[in-house]
Coordinates of C-alpha atoms and ligand atoms in Angstrom, one line a residue:
M1 CA -19.6 12.1 -3.7
P2 CA -16.4 14.2 -4.2
G3 CA -16.8 18.0 -4.0
I4 CA -15.0 18.7 -7.3
G5 CA -14.4 16.7 -10.5
I6 CA -12.3 16.9 -13.6
G7 CA -14.2 17.6 -16.9
T8 CA -13.2 15.7 -20.0
F9 CA -14.8 17.6 -22.9
G10 CA -11.8 18.8 -24.9
S11 CA -13.9 20.9 -27.3
D12 CA -12.0 21.4 -30.6
K13 CA -8.9 22.3 -28.8
Y14 CA -7.6 19.2 -27.0
N15 CA -7.2 15.6 -28.2
A16 CA -8.0 12.4 -26.4
E17 CA -4.4 11.7 -25.5
Q18 CA -4.0 15.1 -23.8
I19 CA -7.2 14.6 -21.9
S20 CA -6.4 11.1 -20.7
A21 CA -3.0 12.4 -19.5
A22 CA -4.8 15.2 -17.7
V23 CA -7.1 12.6 -16.0
K24 CA -4.1 10.6 -14.8
G25 CA -2.4 13.8 -13.5
A26 CA -5.6 15.0 -11.9
V27 CA -6.2 11.7 -10.0
K28 CA -2.6 11.8 -8.8
A29 CA -3.2 15.4 -7.7
G30 CA -6.3 14.3 -5.7
Y31 CA -9.3 14.5 -8.0
R32 CA -11.7 11.6 -7.5
L33 CA -14.7 12.5 -9.7
I34 CA -14.2 12.0 -13.5
D35 CA -16.9 13.4 -15.7
C36 CA -17.0 11.4 -18.9
A37 CA -19.4 11.0 -21.8
E38 CA -19.6 8.8 -24.9
V39 CA -19.9 11.8 -27.2
Y40 CA -16.6 13.2 -26.0
G41 CA -14.9 10.5 -28.0
N42 CA -12.1 9.8 -25.5
E43 CA -13.4 7.1 -23.1
R44 CA -11.1 4.4 -24.4
E45 CA -8.0 6.6 -23.7
I46 CA -9.4 7.6 -20.3
G47 CA -9.9 3.9 -19.6
R48 CA -6.3 3.3 -20.3
A49 CA -5.3 6.0 -17.9
L50 CA -7.6 4.6 -15.2
G51 CA -6.1 1.1 -15.8
E52 CA -2.6 2.5 -15.2
L53 CA -3.7 4.3 -12.0
F54 CA -5.2 1.0 -10.7
R55 CA -2.2 -1.0 -11.6
D56 CA 0.4 1.4 -10.1
G57 CA -1.7 1.5 -6.9
T58 CA -2.5 5.3 -7.0
V59 CA -6.2 4.5 -6.4
K60 CA -8.6 1.6 -6.2
R61 CA -11.8 1.5 -8.2
E62 CA -13.8 2.2 -5.0
D63 CA -11.8 5.5 -4.5
L64 CA -13.1 6.9 -7.7
F65 CA -16.5 8.3 -8.8
V66 CA -16.7 7.9 -12.5
V67 CA -19.7 9.0 -14.5
S68 CA -20.7 8.8 -18.2
K69 CA -23.7 10.0 -20.3
V70 CA -25.8 8.5 -23.0
W71 CA -25.8 10.6 -26.1
N72 CA -28.9 11.7 -28.1
D73 CA -28.6 9.1 -30.9
H74 CA -28.9 6.2 -28.4
H75 CA -32.3 6.9 -27.0
G76 CA -34.2 4.1 -28.8
E77 CA -35.4 0.9 -27.1
G78 CA -32.4 -1.2 -26.1
E79 CA -29.9 1.4 -27.2
V80 CA -29.2 2.9 -23.7
K81 CA -27.9 -0.4 -22.4
K82 CA -25.8 -0.8 -25.5
A83 CA -24.3 2.7 -25.0
C84 CA -23.7 2.1 -21.3
C85 CA -22.0 -1.2 -22.0
N86 CA -19.8 0.5 -24.6
S87 CA -18.8 3.2 -22.1
L88 CA -18.1 0.5 -19.5
D89 CA -16.0 -1.5 -21.9
A90 CA -14.1 1.6 -23.1
L91 CA -13.4 2.8 -19.5
G92 CA -12.5 -0.7 -18.4
L93 CA -15.0 -0.6 -15.5
D94 CA -17.7 -3.0 -14.2
F95 CA -20.0 -0.2 -13.1
L96 CA -20.5 3.6 -13.3
D97 CA -21.1 5.6 -10.2
A98 CA -23.8 7.5 -12.1
Y99 CA -25.1 7.5 -15.7
Y100 CA -26.6 10.7 -17.1
I101 CA -29.1 11.3 -19.8
H102 CA -27.0 13.9 -21.6
W103 CA -29.9 15.8 -23.1
P104 CA -33.6 15.4 -22.5
F105 CA -34.3 15.1 -26.3
P106 CA -34.5 11.8 -28.1
N107 CA -32.9 13.5 -31.1
Y108 CA -30.1 12.8 -33.4
H109 CA -27.2 15.2 -33.4
A110 CA -26.9 15.0 -37.1
P111 CA -23.3 14.6 -38.5
G112 CA -22.1 17.9 -39.7
C113 CA -24.7 19.8 -37.8
D114 CA -23.2 22.6 -35.8
G115 CA -24.4 25.4 -33.6
D116 CA -25.3 27.5 -36.7
S117 CA -27.6 25.0 -38.3
R118 CA -30.7 23.1 -37.2
N119 CA -30.8 19.4 -36.9
P120 CA -33.5 18.2 -39.4
D121 CA -34.3 15.3 -37.1
S122 CA -34.9 17.4 -34.0
K123 CA -38.2 17.2 -32.1
P124 CA -39.4 19.1 -29.0
F125 CA -39.1 17.6 -25.6
S126 CA -41.6 14.7 -25.1
K127 CA -42.2 13.4 -21.6
E128 CA -43.0 10.0 -22.9
E129 CA -39.9 9.7 -24.9
F130 CA -37.7 11.0 -22.1
L131 CA -39.3 8.5 -19.7
S132 CA -38.6 5.6 -22.1
V133 CA -34.9 6.5 -21.9
Y134 CA -35.2 6.9 -18.1
R135 CA -36.8 3.5 -17.7
Q136 CA -33.8 2.0 -19.5
C137 CA -31.5 3.7 -17.0
E138 CA -33.6 2.3 -14.2
E139 CA -33.0 -1.2 -15.6
L140 CA -29.3 -0.5 -15.7
Y141 CA -29.5 0.5 -12.1
R142 CA -31.4 -2.7 -11.1
E143 CA -28.7 -4.7 -13.0
G144 CA -26.0 -3.0 -11.0
K145 CA -24.3 -1.5 -14.0
I146 CA -24.9 2.0 -12.7
R147 CA -25.1 3.2 -9.1
G148 CA -27.2 6.2 -9.7
I149 CA -29.2 8.0 -12.5
G150 CA -28.4 11.5 -13.5
V151 CA -30.2 14.0 -15.7
S152 CA -28.6 16.9 -17.6
N153 CA -29.6 20.0 -19.4
M154 CA -33.0 20.0 -17.8
T155 CA -35.2 22.9 -16.9
V156 CA -37.6 23.4 -13.9
S157 CA -40.7 22.5 -16.0
K158 CA -39.2 19.4 -17.5
L159 CA -37.9 18.2 -14.2
E160 CA -41.2 18.8 -12.5
A161 CA -43.0 16.9 -15.3
V162 CA -40.8 13.8 -15.1
L163 CA -40.0 13.5 -11.4
P164 CA -43.3 12.0 -10.2
E165 CA -42.9 9.2 -12.8
C166 CA -39.3 8.2 -11.8
E167 CA -39.4 4.9 -9.9
I168 CA -35.8 5.3 -9.0
P169 CA -35.3 9.1 -8.4
P170 CA -32.3 10.8 -10.1
V171 CA -29.5 11.6 -7.7
L172 CA -27.5 14.0 -9.9
I173 CA -28.3 16.8 -12.3
E174 CA -25.7 18.4 -14.5
M175 CA -26.4 22.0 -15.4
E176 CA -24.5 24.9 -16.8
L177 CA -23.5 26.8 -13.7
H178 CA -21.1 29.8 -13.3
P179 CA -21.3 33.3 -11.9
A180 CA -22.8 34.6 -15.3
F181 CA -25.5 31.9 -15.2
R182 CA -26.7 30.9 -11.8
Q183 CA -29.9 28.8 -12.3
K184 CA -31.4 29.7 -8.9
E185 CA -34.8 28.2 -9.4
L186 CA -33.5 24.9 -10.8
R187 CA -31.1 24.6 -7.9
A188 CA -33.9 25.2 -5.4
L189 CA -36.0 22.5 -7.0
C190 CA -33.1 20.1 -6.9
K191 CA -32.6 20.8 -3.2
K192 CA -36.3 20.1 -2.5
H193 CA -35.9 16.7 -4.1
G194 CA -32.5 15.8 -2.8
I195 CA -30.9 15.9 -6.3
Q196 CA -27.2 17.0 -6.2
P197 CA -26.4 19.8 -8.7
V198 CA -23.2 19.3 -10.7
G199 CA -22.0 22.5 -12.3
F200 CA -20.6 22.2 -15.9
C201 CA -18.7 25.1 -17.6
P202 CA -18.0 26.3 -14.1
L203 CA -15.4 28.8 -15.5
G204 CA -17.7 29.9 -18.3
S205 CA -16.0 27.5 -20.7
P206 CA -13.4 30.0 -22.2
S207 CA -12.0 27.4 -24.6
R208 CA -15.4 26.5 -26.2
P209 CA -15.7 27.1 -30.0
E210 CA -17.2 30.4 -31.1
R211 CA -20.3 28.7 -32.4
D212 CA -21.5 28.2 -28.9
R213 CA -21.3 31.9 -28.0
T214 CA -23.3 34.9 -28.9
P215 CA -22.0 38.4 -28.7
E216 CA -24.0 39.1 -25.5
D217 CA -22.3 36.3 -23.6
L218 CA -20.2 37.4 -20.7
A219 CA -17.2 35.4 -19.8
A220 CA -17.6 34.6 -16.1
M221 CA -13.9 35.1 -15.3
E222 CA -13.8 38.5 -17.0
M223 CA -16.7 40.0 -15.1
P224 CA -15.3 43.0 -13.1
H225 CA -16.8 42.0 -9.7
I226 CA -15.3 38.5 -10.1
Q227 CA -11.9 40.0 -10.8
K228 CA -12.3 42.4 -7.8
I229 CA -13.1 39.5 -5.5
A230 CA -10.2 37.4 -6.9
A231 CA -7.8 40.3 -6.2
A232 CA -9.1 40.6 -2.6
H233 CA -8.3 36.9 -2.1
G234 CA -5.1 37.0 -4.1
I235 CA -6.3 34.2 -6.4
H236 CA -7.2 33.9 -10.1
P237 CA -10.8 34.6 -11.1
A238 CA -11.2 30.8 -11.8
G239 CA -10.8 30.2 -8.1
V240 CA -13.7 32.6 -7.3
C241 CA -16.0 30.8 -9.8
L242 CA -15.2 27.5 -8.2
K243 CA -15.6 28.7 -4.7
W244 CA -18.9 30.3 -5.6
A245 CA -20.2 27.0 -7.1
A246 CA -19.1 24.9 -4.2
Q247 CA -20.5 27.4 -1.6
S248 CA -23.8 27.4 -3.6
G249 CA -24.1 23.7 -3.0
A250 CA -22.9 22.5 -6.4
V251 CA -20.1 20.2 -7.4
P252 CA -18.1 22.0 -10.1
I253 CA -16.3 19.9 -12.8
P254 CA -13.7 22.3 -14.3
F255 CA -11.8 21.1 -17.4
S256 CA -8.1 21.6 -17.9
V257 CA -5.2 19.6 -19.4
K258 CA -2.7 21.9 -17.7
P259 CA -1.3 20.6 -14.4
A260 CA -0.8 24.1 -13.0
Q261 CA -4.5 24.9 -13.7
Y262 CA -6.1 21.7 -12.4
E263 CA -3.9 21.6 -9.4
A264 CA -4.8 25.2 -8.5
N265 CA -8.5 24.5 -9.2
L266 CA -8.4 21.8 -6.5
A267 CA -6.4 23.8 -4.0
W268 CA -8.7 26.8 -4.2
L269 CA -11.6 24.8 -3.0
C270 CA -9.7 24.1 0.2
S271 CA -8.6 27.7 0.8
D272 CA -10.5 30.5 2.6
P273 CA -14.2 30.7 1.5
L274 CA -15.8 33.7 -0.1
T275 CA -17.5 35.9 2.5
E276 CA -21.3 36.2 2.7
E277 CA -21.0 39.7 1.1
E278 CA -19.0 38.3 -1.8
M279 CA -21.5 35.5 -2.4
A280 CA -24.4 38.0 -2.2
E281 CA -22.6 40.3 -4.7
I282 CA -22.2 37.5 -7.2
D283 CA -25.8 36.3 -6.7
A284 CA -27.1 39.9 -7.4
S285 CA -25.3 40.3 -10.7
P286 CA -27.7 41.3 -13.5
A287 CA -25.7 39.0 -15.9
D288 CA -27.6 35.7 -15.9
C289 CA -27.6 34.1 -19.4
R290 CA -26.8 30.6 -20.5
L291 CA -23.8 30.0 -22.7
I292 CA -24.7 26.6 -24.1
K293 CA -27.8 27.4 -26.1
G294 CA -28.2 24.1 -27.9
Q295 CA -29.3 25.7 -31.2
V296 CA -28.5 22.5 -32.9
F297 CA -31.5 20.9 -31.2
L298 CA -34.0 23.4 -32.6
W299 CA -36.9 21.7 -34.3
E300 CA -39.0 22.7 -37.3
G301 CA -41.2 25.6 -36.2
A302 CA -39.2 26.6 -33.2
S303 CA -38.4 30.3 -33.3
D304 CA -35.1 30.4 -31.4
W305 CA -32.9 28.6 -28.9
R306 CA -35.0 29.8 -25.9
E307 CA -37.8 27.3 -26.8
I308 CA -35.4 24.4 -25.9
W309 CA -35.2 25.8 -22.4
T310 CA -38.8 26.0 -21.5
Ligands
NAP401 N1 -23.7 17.8 -19.4 C1 -23.4 18.6 -20.4 O1 -24.1 18.8 -21.3 C2 -22.0 19.3 -20.3 C3 -21.9 20.4 -21.1 C4 -20.6 21.1 -21.1 C5 -19.6 20.6 -20.3 N2 -19.8 19.5 -19.5 C6 -18.7 18.9 -18.7 O2 -18.2 20.0 -17.9 C7 -16.8 20.1 -18.0 C8 -16.3 21.6 -17.9 O3 -16.9 22.4 -18.8 P1 -16.1 23.1 -20.0 O4 -14.9 22.3 -20.2 O5 -17.0 23.4 -21.1 O6 -15.7 24.5 -19.3 P2 -14.9 25.1 -18.1 O7 -14.4 24.0 -17.2 O8 -15.7 26.2 -17.6 O9 -13.6 25.8 -18.8 C9 -12.5 25.0 -19.2 C10 -11.4 25.9 -19.6 O10 -11.1 26.9 -18.6 C11 -9.7 27.2 -18.6 N3 -9.2 27.0 -17.2 C12 -9.3 25.9 -16.4 N4 -8.7 26.1 -15.3 C13 -8.2 27.3 -15.3 C14 -7.5 28.1 -14.4 N5 -7.2 27.6 -13.2 N6 -7.1 29.4 -14.7 C15 -7.5 29.9 -15.9 N7 -8.1 29.2 -16.9 C16 -8.5 27.9 -16.5 C17 -9.0 26.3 -19.6 O11 -8.8 27.1 -20.7 P3 -7.4 26.9 -21.6 O12 -7.6 25.5 -22.2 O13 -7.5 28.0 -22.6 O14 -6.3 27.0 -20.7 C18 -10.0 25.2 -19.9 O15 -10.0 24.7 -21.2 C19 -16.6 19.5 -19.4 O16 -15.2 19.2 -19.7 C20 -17.5 18.4 -19.4 O17 -16.9 17.3 -18.7 C21 -21.0 18.8 -19.5

């Protein structure tokens, strides 16, 4: 699996055409992992970019590692296969290198529901319902439509609850991961079970809408010790965040539509590593709070967003 990928969630800021142009540019620059999801609403445009890259000989299908994710409103019986086939059709591919369960909740993300309001259809995590989605992914694996199963937005207790029941173990886990939220216990559990961590929001997602942030959130790239380490290496703080993720054993998937940014993000992973002291300083920071709180998934009776993450 490639050591870095290009994210494709444009937030409210970037449209599908800009993102597909960035995917094309990023692959030409050397990226091989493309992190897609049906809910990002841009798989058809990305599929067109991939088709062009195959036709002009930049890469072959087997050179790429393309992943997608089933969204929360396609968790019913038979719906995971339909969602996966839709993604394959949009991306113009015969198989995905991995397919993630985007969130471990069989919930709707109700239209018009944003981070300030609860989704009236939300329910707490249910192992049985999660496993019914997982079984459908196992079927897709057996059919050859996906080459690996991924989980995402999981916690230690949820992963421990479901792992013994997985007939085909997950190979990847996407988790929020940056110097201001390091998920040490979850990464240790993944290591024990041979599940590769993939770090999303590796730069602290600076272009994410305000609704996902609370005033106590620290922007990873603005933390003084990250800026100090960046200055010592003569690089942007983004480079420190990416090196930290990679040296911690994760695969970061930074997003950018700007060639100067995505090219630099790739180059930094190949330049001098952070020292042991620098890694230790980042790991010792008291700031350790998630940015993506998932308030929208709060169910009736839940007191606040922390209940989602038990
Ligand atoms: N599984 C999940 O639930 C989940 C959740 C969130 C994200 N993801 C995936 O993870 C990917 C990355 O997360 P993200 O997009 O939220 O956040 P991110 O990668 O941490 O931040 C992206 C932003 O960082 C800035 N940036 C990128 N390179 C930079 C550089 N070299 N120097 C300075 N600024 C730079 C850009 O801001 P400007 O645009 O302002 O330049 C860009 O929009 C997503 O695109 C998506 O594929 C998955």
